[in-house]
PDB file of C-alpha atoms in Angstrom:
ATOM      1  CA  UNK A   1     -10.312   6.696 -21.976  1.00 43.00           C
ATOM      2  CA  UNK A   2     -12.224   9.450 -20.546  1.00 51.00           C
ATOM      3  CA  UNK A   3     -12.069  13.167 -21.463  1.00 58.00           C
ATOM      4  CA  UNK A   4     -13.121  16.376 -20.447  1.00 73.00           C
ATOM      5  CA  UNK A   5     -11.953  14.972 -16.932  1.00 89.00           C
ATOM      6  CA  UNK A   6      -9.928  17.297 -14.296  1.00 94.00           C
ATOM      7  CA  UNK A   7      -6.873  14.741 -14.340  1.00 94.00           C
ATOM      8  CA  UNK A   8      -5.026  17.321 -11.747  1.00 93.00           C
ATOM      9  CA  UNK A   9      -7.317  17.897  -9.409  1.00 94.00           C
ATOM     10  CA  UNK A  10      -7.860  13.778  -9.208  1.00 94.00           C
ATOM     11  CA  UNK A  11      -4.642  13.365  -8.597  1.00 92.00           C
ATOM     12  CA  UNK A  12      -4.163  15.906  -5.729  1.00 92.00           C
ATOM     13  CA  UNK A  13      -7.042  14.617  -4.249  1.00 91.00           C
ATOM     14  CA  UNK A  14      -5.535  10.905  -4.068  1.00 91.00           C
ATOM     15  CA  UNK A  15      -1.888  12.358  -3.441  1.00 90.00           C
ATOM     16  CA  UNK A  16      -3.776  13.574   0.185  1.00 89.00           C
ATOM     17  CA  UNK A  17      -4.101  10.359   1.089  1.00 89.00           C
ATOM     18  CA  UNK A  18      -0.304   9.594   2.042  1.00 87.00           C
ATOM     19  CA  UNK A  19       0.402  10.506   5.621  1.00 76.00           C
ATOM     20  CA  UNK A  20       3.520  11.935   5.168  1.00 61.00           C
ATOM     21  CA  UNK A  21       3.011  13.899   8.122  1.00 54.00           C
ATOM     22  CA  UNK A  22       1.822  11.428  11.022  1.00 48.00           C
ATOM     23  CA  UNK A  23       5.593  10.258  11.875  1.00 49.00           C
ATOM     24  CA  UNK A  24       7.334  13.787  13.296  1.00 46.00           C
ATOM     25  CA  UNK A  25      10.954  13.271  12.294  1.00 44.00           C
ATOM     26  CA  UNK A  26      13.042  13.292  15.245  1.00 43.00           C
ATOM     27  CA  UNK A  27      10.322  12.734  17.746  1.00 43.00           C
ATOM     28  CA  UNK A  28      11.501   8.889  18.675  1.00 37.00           C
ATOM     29  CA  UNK A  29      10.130   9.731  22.161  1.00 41.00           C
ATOM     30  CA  UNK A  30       6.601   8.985  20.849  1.00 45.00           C
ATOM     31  CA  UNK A  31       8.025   5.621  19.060  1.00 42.00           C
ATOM     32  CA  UNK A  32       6.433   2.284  20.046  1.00 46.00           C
ATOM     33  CA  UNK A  33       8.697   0.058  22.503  1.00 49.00           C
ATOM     34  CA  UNK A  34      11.784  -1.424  20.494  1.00 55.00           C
ATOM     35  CA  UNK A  35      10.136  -4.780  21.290  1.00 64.00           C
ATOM     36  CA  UNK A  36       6.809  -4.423  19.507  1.00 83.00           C
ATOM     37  CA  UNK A  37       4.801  -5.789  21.725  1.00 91.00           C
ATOM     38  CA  UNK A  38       0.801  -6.855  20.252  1.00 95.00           C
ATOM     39  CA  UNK A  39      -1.847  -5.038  20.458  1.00 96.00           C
ATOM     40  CA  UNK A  40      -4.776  -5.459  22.352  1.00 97.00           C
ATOM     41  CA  UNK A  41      -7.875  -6.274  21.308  1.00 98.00           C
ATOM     42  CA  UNK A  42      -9.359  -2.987  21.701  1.00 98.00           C
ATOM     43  CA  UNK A  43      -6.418  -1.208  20.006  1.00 97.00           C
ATOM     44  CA  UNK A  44      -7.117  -3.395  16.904  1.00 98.00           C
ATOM     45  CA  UNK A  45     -11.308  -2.645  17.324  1.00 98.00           C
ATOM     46  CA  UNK A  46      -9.905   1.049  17.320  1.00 98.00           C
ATOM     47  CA  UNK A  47      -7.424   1.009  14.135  1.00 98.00           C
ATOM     48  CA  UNK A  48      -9.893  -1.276  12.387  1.00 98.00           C
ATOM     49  CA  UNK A  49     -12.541   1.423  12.643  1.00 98.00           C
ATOM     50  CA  UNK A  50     -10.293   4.708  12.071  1.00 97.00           C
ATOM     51  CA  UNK A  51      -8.828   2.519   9.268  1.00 97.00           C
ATOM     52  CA  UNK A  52     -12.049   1.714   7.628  1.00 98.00           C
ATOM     53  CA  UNK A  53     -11.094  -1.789   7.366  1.00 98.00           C
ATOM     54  CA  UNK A  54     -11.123  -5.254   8.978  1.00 98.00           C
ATOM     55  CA  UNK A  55      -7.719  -6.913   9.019  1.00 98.00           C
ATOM     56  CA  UNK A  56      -7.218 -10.025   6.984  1.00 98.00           C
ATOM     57  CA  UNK A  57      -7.314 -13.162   9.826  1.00 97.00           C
ATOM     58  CA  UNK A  58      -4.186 -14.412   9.763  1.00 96.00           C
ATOM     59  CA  UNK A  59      -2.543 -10.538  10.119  1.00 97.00           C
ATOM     60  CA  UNK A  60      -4.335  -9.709  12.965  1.00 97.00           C
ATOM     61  CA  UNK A  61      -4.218 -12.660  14.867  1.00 96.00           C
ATOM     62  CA  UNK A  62      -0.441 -11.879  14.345  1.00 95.00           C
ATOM     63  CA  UNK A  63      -0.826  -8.373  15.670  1.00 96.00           C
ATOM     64  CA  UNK A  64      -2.825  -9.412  18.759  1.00 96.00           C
ATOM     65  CA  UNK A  65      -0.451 -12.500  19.907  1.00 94.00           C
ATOM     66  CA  UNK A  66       3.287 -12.098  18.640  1.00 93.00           C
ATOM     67  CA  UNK A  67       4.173  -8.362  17.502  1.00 93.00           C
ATOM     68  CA  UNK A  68       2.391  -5.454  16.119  1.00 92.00           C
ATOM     69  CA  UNK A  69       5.542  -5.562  13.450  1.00 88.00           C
ATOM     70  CA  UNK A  70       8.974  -7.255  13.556  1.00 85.00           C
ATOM     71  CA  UNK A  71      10.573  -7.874  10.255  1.00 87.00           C
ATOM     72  CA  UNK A  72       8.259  -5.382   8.719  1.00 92.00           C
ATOM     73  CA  UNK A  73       6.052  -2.005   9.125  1.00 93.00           C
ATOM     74  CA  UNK A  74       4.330  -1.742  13.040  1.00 94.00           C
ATOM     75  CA  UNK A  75       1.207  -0.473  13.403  1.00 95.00           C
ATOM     76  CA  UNK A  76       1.396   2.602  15.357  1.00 91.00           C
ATOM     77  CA  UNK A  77      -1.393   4.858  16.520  1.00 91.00           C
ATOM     78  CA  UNK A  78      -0.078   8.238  15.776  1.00 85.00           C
ATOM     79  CA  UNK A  79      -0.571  11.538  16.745  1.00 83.00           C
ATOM     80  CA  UNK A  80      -3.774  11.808  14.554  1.00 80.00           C
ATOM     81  CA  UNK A  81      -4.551   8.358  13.662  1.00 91.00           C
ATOM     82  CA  UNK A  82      -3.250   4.314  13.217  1.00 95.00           C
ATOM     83  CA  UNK A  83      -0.461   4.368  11.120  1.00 94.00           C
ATOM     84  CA  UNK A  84       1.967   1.226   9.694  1.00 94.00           C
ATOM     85  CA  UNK A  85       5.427   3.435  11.236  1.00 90.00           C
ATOM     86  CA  UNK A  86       7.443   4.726   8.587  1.00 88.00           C
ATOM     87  CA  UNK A  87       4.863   4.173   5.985  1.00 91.00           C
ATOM     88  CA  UNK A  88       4.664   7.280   3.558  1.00 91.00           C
ATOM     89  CA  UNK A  89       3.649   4.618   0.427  1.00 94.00           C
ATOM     90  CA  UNK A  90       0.535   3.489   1.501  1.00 96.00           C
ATOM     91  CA  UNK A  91      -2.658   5.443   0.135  1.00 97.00           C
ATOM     92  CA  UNK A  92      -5.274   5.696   3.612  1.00 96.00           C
ATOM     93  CA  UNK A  93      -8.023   7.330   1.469  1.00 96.00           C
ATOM     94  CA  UNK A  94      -8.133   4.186  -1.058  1.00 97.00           C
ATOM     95  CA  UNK A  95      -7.644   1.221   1.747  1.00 97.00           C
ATOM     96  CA  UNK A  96     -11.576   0.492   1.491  1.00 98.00           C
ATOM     97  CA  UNK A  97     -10.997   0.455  -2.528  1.00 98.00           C
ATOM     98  CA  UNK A  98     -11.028  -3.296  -3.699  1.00 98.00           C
ATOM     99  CA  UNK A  99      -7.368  -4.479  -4.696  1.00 98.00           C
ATOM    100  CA  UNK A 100      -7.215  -4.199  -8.345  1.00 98.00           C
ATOM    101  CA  UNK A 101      -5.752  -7.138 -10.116  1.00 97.00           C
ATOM    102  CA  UNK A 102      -3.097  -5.754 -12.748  1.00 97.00           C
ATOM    103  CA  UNK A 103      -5.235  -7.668 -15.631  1.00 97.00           C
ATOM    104  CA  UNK A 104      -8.192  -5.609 -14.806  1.00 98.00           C
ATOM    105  CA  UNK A 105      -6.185  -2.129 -15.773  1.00 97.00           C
ATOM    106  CA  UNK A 106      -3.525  -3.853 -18.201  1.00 97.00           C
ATOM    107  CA  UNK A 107      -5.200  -2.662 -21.599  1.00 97.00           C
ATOM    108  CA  UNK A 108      -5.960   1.028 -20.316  1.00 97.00           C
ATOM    109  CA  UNK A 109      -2.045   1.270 -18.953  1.00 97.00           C
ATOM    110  CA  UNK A 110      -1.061   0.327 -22.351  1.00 97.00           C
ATOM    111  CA  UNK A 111      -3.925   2.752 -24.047  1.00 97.00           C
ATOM    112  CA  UNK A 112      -2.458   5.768 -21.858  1.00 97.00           C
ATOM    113  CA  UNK A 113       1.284   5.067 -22.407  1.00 95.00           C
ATOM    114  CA  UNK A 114       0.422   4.960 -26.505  1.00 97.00           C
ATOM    115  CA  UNK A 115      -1.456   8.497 -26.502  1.00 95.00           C
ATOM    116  CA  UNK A 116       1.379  10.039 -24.322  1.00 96.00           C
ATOM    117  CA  UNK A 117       1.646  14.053 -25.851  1.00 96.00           C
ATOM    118  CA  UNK A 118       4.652  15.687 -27.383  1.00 96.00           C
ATOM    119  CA  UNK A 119       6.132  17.250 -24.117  1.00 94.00           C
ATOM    120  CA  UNK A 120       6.211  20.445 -26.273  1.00 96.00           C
ATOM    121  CA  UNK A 121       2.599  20.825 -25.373  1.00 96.00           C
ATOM    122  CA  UNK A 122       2.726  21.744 -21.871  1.00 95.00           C
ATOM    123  CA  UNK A 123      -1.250  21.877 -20.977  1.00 95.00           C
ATOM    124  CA  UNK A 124      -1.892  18.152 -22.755  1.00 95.00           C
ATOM    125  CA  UNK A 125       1.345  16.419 -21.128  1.00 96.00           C
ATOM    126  CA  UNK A 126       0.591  17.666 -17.610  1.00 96.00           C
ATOM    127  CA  UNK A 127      -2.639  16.354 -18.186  1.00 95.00           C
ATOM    128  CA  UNK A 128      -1.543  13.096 -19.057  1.00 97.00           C
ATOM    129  CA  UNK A 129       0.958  12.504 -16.638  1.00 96.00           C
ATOM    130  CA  UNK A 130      -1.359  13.790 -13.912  1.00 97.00           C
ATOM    131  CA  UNK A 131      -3.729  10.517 -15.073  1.00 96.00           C
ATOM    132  CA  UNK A 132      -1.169   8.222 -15.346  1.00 97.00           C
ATOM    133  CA  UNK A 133      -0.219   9.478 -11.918  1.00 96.00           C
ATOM    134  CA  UNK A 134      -4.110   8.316 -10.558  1.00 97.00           C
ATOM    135  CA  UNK A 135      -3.727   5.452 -12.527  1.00 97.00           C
ATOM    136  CA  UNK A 136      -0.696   4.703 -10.694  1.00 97.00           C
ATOM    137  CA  UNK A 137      -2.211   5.176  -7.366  1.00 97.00           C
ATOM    138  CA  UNK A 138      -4.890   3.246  -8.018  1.00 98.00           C
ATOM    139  CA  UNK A 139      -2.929   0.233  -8.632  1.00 98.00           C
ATOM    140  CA  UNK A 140      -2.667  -0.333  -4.926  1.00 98.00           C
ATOM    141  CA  UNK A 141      -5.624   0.419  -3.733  1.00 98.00           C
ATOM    142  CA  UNK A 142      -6.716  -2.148  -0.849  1.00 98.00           C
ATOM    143  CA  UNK A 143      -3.241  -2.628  -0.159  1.00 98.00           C
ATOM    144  CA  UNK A 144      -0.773  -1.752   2.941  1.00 98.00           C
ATOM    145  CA  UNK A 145       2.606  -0.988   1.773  1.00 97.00           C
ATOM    146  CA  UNK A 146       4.252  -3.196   4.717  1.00 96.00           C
ATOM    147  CA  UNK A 147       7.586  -4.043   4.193  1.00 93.00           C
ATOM    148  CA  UNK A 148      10.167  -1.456   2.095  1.00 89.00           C
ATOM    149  CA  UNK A 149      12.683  -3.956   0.306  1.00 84.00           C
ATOM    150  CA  UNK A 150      15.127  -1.274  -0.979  1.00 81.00           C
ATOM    151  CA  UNK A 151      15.452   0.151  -4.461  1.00 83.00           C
ATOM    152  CA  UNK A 152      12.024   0.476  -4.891  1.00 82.00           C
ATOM    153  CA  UNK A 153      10.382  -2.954  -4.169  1.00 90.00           C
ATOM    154  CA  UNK A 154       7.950  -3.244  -1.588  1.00 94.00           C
ATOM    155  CA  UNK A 155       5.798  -6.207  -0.320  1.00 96.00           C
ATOM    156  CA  UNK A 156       2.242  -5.558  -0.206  1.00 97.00           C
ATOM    157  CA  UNK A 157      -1.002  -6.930   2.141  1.00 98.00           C
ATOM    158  CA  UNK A 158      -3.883  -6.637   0.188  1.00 98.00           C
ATOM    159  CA  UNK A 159      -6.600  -5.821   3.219  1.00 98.00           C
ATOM    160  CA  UNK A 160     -10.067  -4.730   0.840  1.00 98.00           C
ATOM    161  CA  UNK A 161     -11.585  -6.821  -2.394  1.00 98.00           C
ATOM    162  CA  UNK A 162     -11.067 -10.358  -3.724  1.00 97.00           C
ATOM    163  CA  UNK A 163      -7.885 -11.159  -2.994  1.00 98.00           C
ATOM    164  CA  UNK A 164      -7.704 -10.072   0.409  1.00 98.00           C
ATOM    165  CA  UNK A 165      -4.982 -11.480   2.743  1.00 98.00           C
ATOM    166  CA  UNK A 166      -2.797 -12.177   0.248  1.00 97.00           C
ATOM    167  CA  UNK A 167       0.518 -10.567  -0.258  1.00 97.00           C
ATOM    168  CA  UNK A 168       1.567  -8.846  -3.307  1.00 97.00           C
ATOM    169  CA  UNK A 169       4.964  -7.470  -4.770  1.00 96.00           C
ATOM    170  CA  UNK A 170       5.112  -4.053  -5.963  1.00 96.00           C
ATOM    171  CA  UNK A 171       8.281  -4.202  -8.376  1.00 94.00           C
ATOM    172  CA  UNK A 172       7.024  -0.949 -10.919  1.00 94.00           C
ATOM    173  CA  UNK A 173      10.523   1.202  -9.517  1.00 89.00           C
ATOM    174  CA  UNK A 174      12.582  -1.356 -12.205  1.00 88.00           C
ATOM    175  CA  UNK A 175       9.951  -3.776 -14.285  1.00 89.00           C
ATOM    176  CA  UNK A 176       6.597  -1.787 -13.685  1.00 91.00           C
ATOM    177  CA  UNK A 177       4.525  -4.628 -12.678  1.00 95.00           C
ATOM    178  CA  UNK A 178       2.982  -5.693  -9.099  1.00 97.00           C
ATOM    179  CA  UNK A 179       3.151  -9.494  -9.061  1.00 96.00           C
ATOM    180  CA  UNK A 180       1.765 -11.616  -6.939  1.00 96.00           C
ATOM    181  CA  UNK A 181       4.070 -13.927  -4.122  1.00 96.00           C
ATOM    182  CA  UNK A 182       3.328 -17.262  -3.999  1.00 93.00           C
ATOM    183  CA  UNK A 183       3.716 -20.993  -2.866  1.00 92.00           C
ATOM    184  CA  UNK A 184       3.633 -23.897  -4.434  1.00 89.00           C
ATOM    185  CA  UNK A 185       1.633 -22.444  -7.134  1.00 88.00           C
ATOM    186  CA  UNK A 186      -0.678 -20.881  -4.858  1.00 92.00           C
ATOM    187  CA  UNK A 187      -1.288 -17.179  -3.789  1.00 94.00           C
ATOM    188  CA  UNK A 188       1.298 -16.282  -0.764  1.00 96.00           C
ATOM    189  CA  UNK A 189      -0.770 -15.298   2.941  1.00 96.00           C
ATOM    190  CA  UNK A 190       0.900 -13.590   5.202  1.00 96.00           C
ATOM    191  CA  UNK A 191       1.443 -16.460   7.352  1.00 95.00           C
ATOM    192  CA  UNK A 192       3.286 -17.489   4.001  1.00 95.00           C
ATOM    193  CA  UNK A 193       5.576 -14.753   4.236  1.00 95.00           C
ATOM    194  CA  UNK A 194       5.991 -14.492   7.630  1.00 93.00           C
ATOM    195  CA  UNK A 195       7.100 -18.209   8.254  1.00 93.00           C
ATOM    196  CA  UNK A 196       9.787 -17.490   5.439  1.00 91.00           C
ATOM    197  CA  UNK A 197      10.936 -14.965   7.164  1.00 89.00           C
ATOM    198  CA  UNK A 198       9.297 -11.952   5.144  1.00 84.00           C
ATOM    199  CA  UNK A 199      11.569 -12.934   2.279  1.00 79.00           C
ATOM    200  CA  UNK A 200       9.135 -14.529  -0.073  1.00 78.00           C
ATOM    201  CA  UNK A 201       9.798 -12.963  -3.977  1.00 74.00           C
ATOM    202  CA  UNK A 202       7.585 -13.580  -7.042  1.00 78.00           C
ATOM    203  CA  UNK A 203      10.529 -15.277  -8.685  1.00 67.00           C
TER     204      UNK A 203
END
């Protein structure tokens, strides 16, 4: 726990780094070909470096020799920077964060849900939800949001920290946990995923 802490303006500050606004609704003129063709290897150099990040192997060698996206997210350069299409989940401003694995934040999730105010203080409960809303980004930092399952659930590529390349399940909309996907007992690549046709699940 940490006090004295501007929880509010923390949490604006991360809240910035959705890019809401990099997909102009209605503007399918500037859309990528229906096809998805790869990218080059320049265009990769280029969203690696506005990015921040270097693509986990197996993703980019997908990008540069099959499809910048079919089956999920593409990425797009948009009309102020490299985007995954349709993505208004993913956090840009924390992709160069490490991944955090959920045991490394379990016991202070639990600590903030058991000092939750009375809602009848206004100040304290803003507060607090305003840090369990950082919290809450910060669970997928590292991490591209890059397929949208419905209801919620979205399949995640962690790209920054120790488990980079592998692909997690963000499932918090109904059981609020991210899990892991795997195979045969082992962490799920997206090679993993892709072979199974982007329909690998945690159960």
């Amino acid at each position: 726990m940490t006090s004295g802490r501007d929880w509010s303006a923390e949490y604006l500050r991360l809240s910035r780094g959705h890019r809401h606004d990099l997909v102009i609704p209605g503007r399918w003129d500037t859309y990528v070909d229906p096809a998805h063709p790869p990218l080059t290897e320049a265009e990769i150099c280029e969203a690696e470096a506005d990015l921040g990040i270097t693509f986990p192997d197996a993703y980019r060698d997908h990008l540069s020799r099959v499809s910048r996206g079919t089956g999920f997210r593409p990425l797009w350069r948009g009309p102020r920077g490299w985007v995954w299409y349709g993505d208004s989940d993913t956090n840009y401003d924390l992709l160069t964060e490490p991944f955090p694995h959920p045991d490394s934040y379990a016991a202070y999730d639990a600590e903030l849900g058991d000092r939750e105010p009375p809602r009848e203080d206004a100040e304290a409960w803003a507060a607090w939800d305003d840090e369990c809303g950082v919290l809450e980004e910060r669970k997928t930092a590292g991490a591209v949001y890059l397929q949208e399952g419905g209801c919620g659930f979205s399949t995640l590529l962690v790209v920054t920290g120790p488990h980079r390349g592998e692909m997690w399940f963000d499932s918090r909309a109904t059981c609020d946990q991210i899990l892991p996907l795997k195979v045969a007992g082992r962490p799920a690549t997206f090679t993993d995923w892709r072979d199974r046709g982007f329909h690998l699940t945690p159960w």
